[in-house]
JSON list of C-alpha atoms in Angstrom, two decimals:
[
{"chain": "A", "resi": 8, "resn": "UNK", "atom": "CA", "xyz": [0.00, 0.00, 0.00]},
{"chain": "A", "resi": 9, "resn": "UNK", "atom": "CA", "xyz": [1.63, 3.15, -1.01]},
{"chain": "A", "resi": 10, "resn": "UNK", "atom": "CA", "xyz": [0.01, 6.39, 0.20]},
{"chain": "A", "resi": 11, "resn": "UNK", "atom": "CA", "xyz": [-1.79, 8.96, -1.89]},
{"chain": "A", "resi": 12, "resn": "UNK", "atom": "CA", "xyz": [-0.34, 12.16, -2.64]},
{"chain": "A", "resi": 13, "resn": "UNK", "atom": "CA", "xyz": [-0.58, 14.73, -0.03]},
{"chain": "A", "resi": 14, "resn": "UNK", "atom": "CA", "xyz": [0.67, 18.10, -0.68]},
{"chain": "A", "resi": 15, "resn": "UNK", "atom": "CA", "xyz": [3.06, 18.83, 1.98]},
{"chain": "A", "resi": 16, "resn": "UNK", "atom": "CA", "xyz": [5.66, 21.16, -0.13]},
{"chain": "A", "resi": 17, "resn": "UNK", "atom": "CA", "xyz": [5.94, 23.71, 2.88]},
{"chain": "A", "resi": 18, "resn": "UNK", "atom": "CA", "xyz": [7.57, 21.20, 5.06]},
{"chain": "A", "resi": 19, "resn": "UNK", "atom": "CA", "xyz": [9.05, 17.04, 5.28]},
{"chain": "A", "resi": 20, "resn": "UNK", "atom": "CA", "xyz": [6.81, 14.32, 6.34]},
{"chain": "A", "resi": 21, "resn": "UNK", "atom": "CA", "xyz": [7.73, 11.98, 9.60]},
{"chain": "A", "resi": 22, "resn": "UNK", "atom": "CA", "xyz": [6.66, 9.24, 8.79]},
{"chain": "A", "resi": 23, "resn": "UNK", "atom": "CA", "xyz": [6.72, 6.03, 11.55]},
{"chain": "A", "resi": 24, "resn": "UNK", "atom": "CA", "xyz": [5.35, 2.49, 11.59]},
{"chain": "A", "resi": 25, "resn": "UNK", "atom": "CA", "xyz": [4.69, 0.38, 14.05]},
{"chain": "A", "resi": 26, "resn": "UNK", "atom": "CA", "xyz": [3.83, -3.13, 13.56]},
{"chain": "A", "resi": 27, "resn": "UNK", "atom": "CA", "xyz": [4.15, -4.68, 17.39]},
{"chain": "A", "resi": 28, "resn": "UNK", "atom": "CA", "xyz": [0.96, -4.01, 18.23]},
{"chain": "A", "resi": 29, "resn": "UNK", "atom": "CA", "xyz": [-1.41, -7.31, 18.22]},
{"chain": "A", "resi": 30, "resn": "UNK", "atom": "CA", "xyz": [-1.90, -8.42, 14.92]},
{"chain": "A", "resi": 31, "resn": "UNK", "atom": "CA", "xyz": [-2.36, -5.45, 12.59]},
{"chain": "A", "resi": 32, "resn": "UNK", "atom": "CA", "xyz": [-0.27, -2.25, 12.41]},
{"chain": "A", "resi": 33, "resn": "UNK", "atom": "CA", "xyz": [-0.32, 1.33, 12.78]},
{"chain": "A", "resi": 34, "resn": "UNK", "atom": "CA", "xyz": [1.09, 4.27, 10.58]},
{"chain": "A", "resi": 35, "resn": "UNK", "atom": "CA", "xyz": [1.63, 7.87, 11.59]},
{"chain": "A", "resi": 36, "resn": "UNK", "atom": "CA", "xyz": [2.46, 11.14, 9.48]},
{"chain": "A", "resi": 37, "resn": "UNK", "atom": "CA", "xyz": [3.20, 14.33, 10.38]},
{"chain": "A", "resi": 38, "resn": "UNK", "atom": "CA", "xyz": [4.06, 17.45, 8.86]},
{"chain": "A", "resi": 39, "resn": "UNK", "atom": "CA", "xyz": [4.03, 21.24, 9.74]},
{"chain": "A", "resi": 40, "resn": "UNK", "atom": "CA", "xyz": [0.43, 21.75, 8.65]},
{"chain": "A", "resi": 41, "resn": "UNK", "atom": "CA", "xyz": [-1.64, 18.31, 9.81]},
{"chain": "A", "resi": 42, "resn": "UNK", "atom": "CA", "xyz": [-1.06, 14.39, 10.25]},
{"chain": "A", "resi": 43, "resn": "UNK", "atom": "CA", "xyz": [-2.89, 11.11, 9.40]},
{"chain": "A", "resi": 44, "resn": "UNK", "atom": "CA", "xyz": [-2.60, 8.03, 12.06]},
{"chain": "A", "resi": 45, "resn": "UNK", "atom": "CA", "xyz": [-4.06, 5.03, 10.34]},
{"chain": "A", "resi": 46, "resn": "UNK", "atom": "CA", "xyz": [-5.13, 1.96, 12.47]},
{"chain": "A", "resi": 47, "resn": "UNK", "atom": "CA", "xyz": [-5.46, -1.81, 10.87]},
{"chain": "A", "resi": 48, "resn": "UNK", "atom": "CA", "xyz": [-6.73, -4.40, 13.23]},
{"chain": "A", "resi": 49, "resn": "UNK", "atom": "CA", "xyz": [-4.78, -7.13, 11.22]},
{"chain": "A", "resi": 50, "resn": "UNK", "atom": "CA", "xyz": [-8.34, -8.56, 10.24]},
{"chain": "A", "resi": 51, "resn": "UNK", "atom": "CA", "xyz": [-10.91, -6.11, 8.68]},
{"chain": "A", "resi": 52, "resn": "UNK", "atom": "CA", "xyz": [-11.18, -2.48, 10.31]},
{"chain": "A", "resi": 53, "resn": "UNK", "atom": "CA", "xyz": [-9.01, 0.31, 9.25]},
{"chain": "A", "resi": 54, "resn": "UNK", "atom": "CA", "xyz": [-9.24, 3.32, 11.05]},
{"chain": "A", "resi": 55, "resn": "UNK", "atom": "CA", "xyz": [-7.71, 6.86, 9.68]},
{"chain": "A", "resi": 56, "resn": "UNK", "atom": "CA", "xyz": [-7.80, 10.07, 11.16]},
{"chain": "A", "resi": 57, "resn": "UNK", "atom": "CA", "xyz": [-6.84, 12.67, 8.70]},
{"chain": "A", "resi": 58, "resn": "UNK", "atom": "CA", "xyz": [-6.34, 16.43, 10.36]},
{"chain": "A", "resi": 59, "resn": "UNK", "atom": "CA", "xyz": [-4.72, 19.24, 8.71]},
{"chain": "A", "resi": 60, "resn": "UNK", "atom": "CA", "xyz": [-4.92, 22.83, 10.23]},
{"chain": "A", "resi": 61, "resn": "UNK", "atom": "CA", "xyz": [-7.21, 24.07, 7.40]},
{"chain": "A", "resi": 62, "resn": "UNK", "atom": "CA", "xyz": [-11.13, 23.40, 6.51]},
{"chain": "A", "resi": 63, "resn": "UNK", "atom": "CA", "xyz": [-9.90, 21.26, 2.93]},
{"chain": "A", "resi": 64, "resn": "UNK", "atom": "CA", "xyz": [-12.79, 18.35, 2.06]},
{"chain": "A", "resi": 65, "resn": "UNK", "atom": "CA", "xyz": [-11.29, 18.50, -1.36]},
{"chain": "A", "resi": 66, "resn": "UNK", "atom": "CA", "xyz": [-7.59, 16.82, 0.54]},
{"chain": "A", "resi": 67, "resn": "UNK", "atom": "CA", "xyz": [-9.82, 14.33, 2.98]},
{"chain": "A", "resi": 68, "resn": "UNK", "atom": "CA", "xyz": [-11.25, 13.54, -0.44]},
{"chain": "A", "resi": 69, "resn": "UNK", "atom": "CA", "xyz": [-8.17, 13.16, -2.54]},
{"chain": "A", "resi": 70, "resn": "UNK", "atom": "CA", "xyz": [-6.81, 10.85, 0.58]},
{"chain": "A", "resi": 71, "resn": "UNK", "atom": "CA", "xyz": [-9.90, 8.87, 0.61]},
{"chain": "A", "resi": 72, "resn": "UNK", "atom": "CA", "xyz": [-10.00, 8.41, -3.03]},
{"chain": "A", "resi": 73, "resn": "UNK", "atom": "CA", "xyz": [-6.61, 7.27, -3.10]},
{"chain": "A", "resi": 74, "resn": "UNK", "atom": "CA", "xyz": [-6.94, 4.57, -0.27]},
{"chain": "A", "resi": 75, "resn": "UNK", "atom": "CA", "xyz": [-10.00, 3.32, -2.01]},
{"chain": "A", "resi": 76, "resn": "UNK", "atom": "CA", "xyz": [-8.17, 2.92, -5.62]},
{"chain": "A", "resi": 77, "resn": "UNK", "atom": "CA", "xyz": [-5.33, 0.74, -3.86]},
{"chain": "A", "resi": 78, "resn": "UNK", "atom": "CA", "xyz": [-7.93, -1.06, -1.14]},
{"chain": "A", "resi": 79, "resn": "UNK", "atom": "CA", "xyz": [-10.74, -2.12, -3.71]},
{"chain": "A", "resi": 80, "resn": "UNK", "atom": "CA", "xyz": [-12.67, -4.49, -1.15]},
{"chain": "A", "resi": 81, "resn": "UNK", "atom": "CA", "xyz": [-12.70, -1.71, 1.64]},
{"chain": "A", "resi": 82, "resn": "UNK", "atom": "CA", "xyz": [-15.91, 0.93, 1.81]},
{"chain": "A", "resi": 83, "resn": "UNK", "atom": "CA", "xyz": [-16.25, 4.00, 3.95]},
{"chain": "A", "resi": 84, "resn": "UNK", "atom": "CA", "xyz": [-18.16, 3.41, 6.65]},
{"chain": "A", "resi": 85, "resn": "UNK", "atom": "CA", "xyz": [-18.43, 6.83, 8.15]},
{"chain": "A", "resi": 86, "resn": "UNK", "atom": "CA", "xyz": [-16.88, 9.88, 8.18]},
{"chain": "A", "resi": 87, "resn": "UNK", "atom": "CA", "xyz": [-16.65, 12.40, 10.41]},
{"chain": "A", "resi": 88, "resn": "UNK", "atom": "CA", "xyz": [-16.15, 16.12, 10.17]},
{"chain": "A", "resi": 89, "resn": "UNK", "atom": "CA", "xyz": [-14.01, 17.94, 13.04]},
{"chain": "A", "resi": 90, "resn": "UNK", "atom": "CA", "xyz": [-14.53, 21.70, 13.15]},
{"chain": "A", "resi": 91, "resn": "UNK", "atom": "CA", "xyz": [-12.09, 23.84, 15.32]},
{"chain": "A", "resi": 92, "resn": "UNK", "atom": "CA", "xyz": [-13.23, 26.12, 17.88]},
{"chain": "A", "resi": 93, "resn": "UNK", "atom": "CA", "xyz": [-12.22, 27.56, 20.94]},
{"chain": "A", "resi": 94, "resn": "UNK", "atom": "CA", "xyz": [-12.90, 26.48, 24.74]},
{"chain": "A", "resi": 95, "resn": "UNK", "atom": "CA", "xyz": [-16.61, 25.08, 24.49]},
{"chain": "A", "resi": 96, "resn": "UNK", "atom": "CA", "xyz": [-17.16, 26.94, 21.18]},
{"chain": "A", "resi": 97, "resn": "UNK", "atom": "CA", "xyz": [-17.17, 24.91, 18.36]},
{"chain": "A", "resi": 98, "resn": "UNK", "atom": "CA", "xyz": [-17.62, 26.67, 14.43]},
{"chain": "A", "resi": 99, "resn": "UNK", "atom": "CA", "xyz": [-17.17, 25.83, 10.70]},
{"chain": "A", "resi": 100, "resn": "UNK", "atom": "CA", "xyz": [-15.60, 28.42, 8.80]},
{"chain": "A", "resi": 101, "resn": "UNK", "atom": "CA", "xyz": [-18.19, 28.48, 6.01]},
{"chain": "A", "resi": 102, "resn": "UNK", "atom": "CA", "xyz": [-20.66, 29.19, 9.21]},
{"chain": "A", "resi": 103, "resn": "UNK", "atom": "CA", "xyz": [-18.92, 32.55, 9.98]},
{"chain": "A", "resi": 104, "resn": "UNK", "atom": "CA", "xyz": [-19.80, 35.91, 7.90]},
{"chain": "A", "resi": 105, "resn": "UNK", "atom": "CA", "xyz": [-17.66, 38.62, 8.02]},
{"chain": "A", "resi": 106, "resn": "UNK", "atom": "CA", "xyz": [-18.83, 41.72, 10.20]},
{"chain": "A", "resi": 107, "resn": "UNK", "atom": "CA", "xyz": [-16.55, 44.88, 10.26]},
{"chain": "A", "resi": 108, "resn": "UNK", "atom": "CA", "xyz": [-17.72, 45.79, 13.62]},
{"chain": "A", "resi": 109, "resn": "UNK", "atom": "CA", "xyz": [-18.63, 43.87, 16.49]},
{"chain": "A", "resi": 110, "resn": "UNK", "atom": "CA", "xyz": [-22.32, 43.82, 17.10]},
{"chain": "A", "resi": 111, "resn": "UNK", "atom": "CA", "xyz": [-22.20, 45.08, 20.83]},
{"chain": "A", "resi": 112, "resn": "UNK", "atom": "CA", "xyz": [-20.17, 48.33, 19.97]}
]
């Protein structure tokens, strides 16, 4: 399994495997501007967590497509969608709108 193509060009990958753990292994990447850990149970559950510091579905999608070219029997299952936020607020970008003032001045 190779991995797809993420664009990384403003910094070097670390990439590390580990393969003593039970029967399956587990892969982590990291780079200035995310990471992916993926989990295999050494049977049939794969687990990936793909974060990068920006909102980018169109890179969780080029990642997905390329595991699914490689892994033909494997499906997505679910997929979950991580917004960023700050203490106990949580917000999507494309939820925010732009004011020039704040609304209490």
């Amino acid at each position: 399994l190779s991995s797809p193509q993420i664009d990384s060009t403003d910094s070097i990958a670390q990439v590390e495997e580990f393969s003593d753990v039970g029967d399956g292994f587990v892969v982590v990447a990291f780079w200035s501007t995310g990471r992916i850990i993926l989990v295999w149970d050494g049977r049939k559950h794969i687990d990936i967590n793909l974060s990068t510091d920006a909102e980018n579905d169109d890179l969780a999608d080029k990642f997905k497509d390329g595991i699914l070219q490689q892994l033909t029997t494997v499906s997505v299952r679910l997929r979950d969608t991580q917004p960023r936020g700050i203490g106990r607020v949580v917000s999507y970008l494309k939820d925010m709108k732009t004011i020039t003032s704040p609304i209490w001045a």
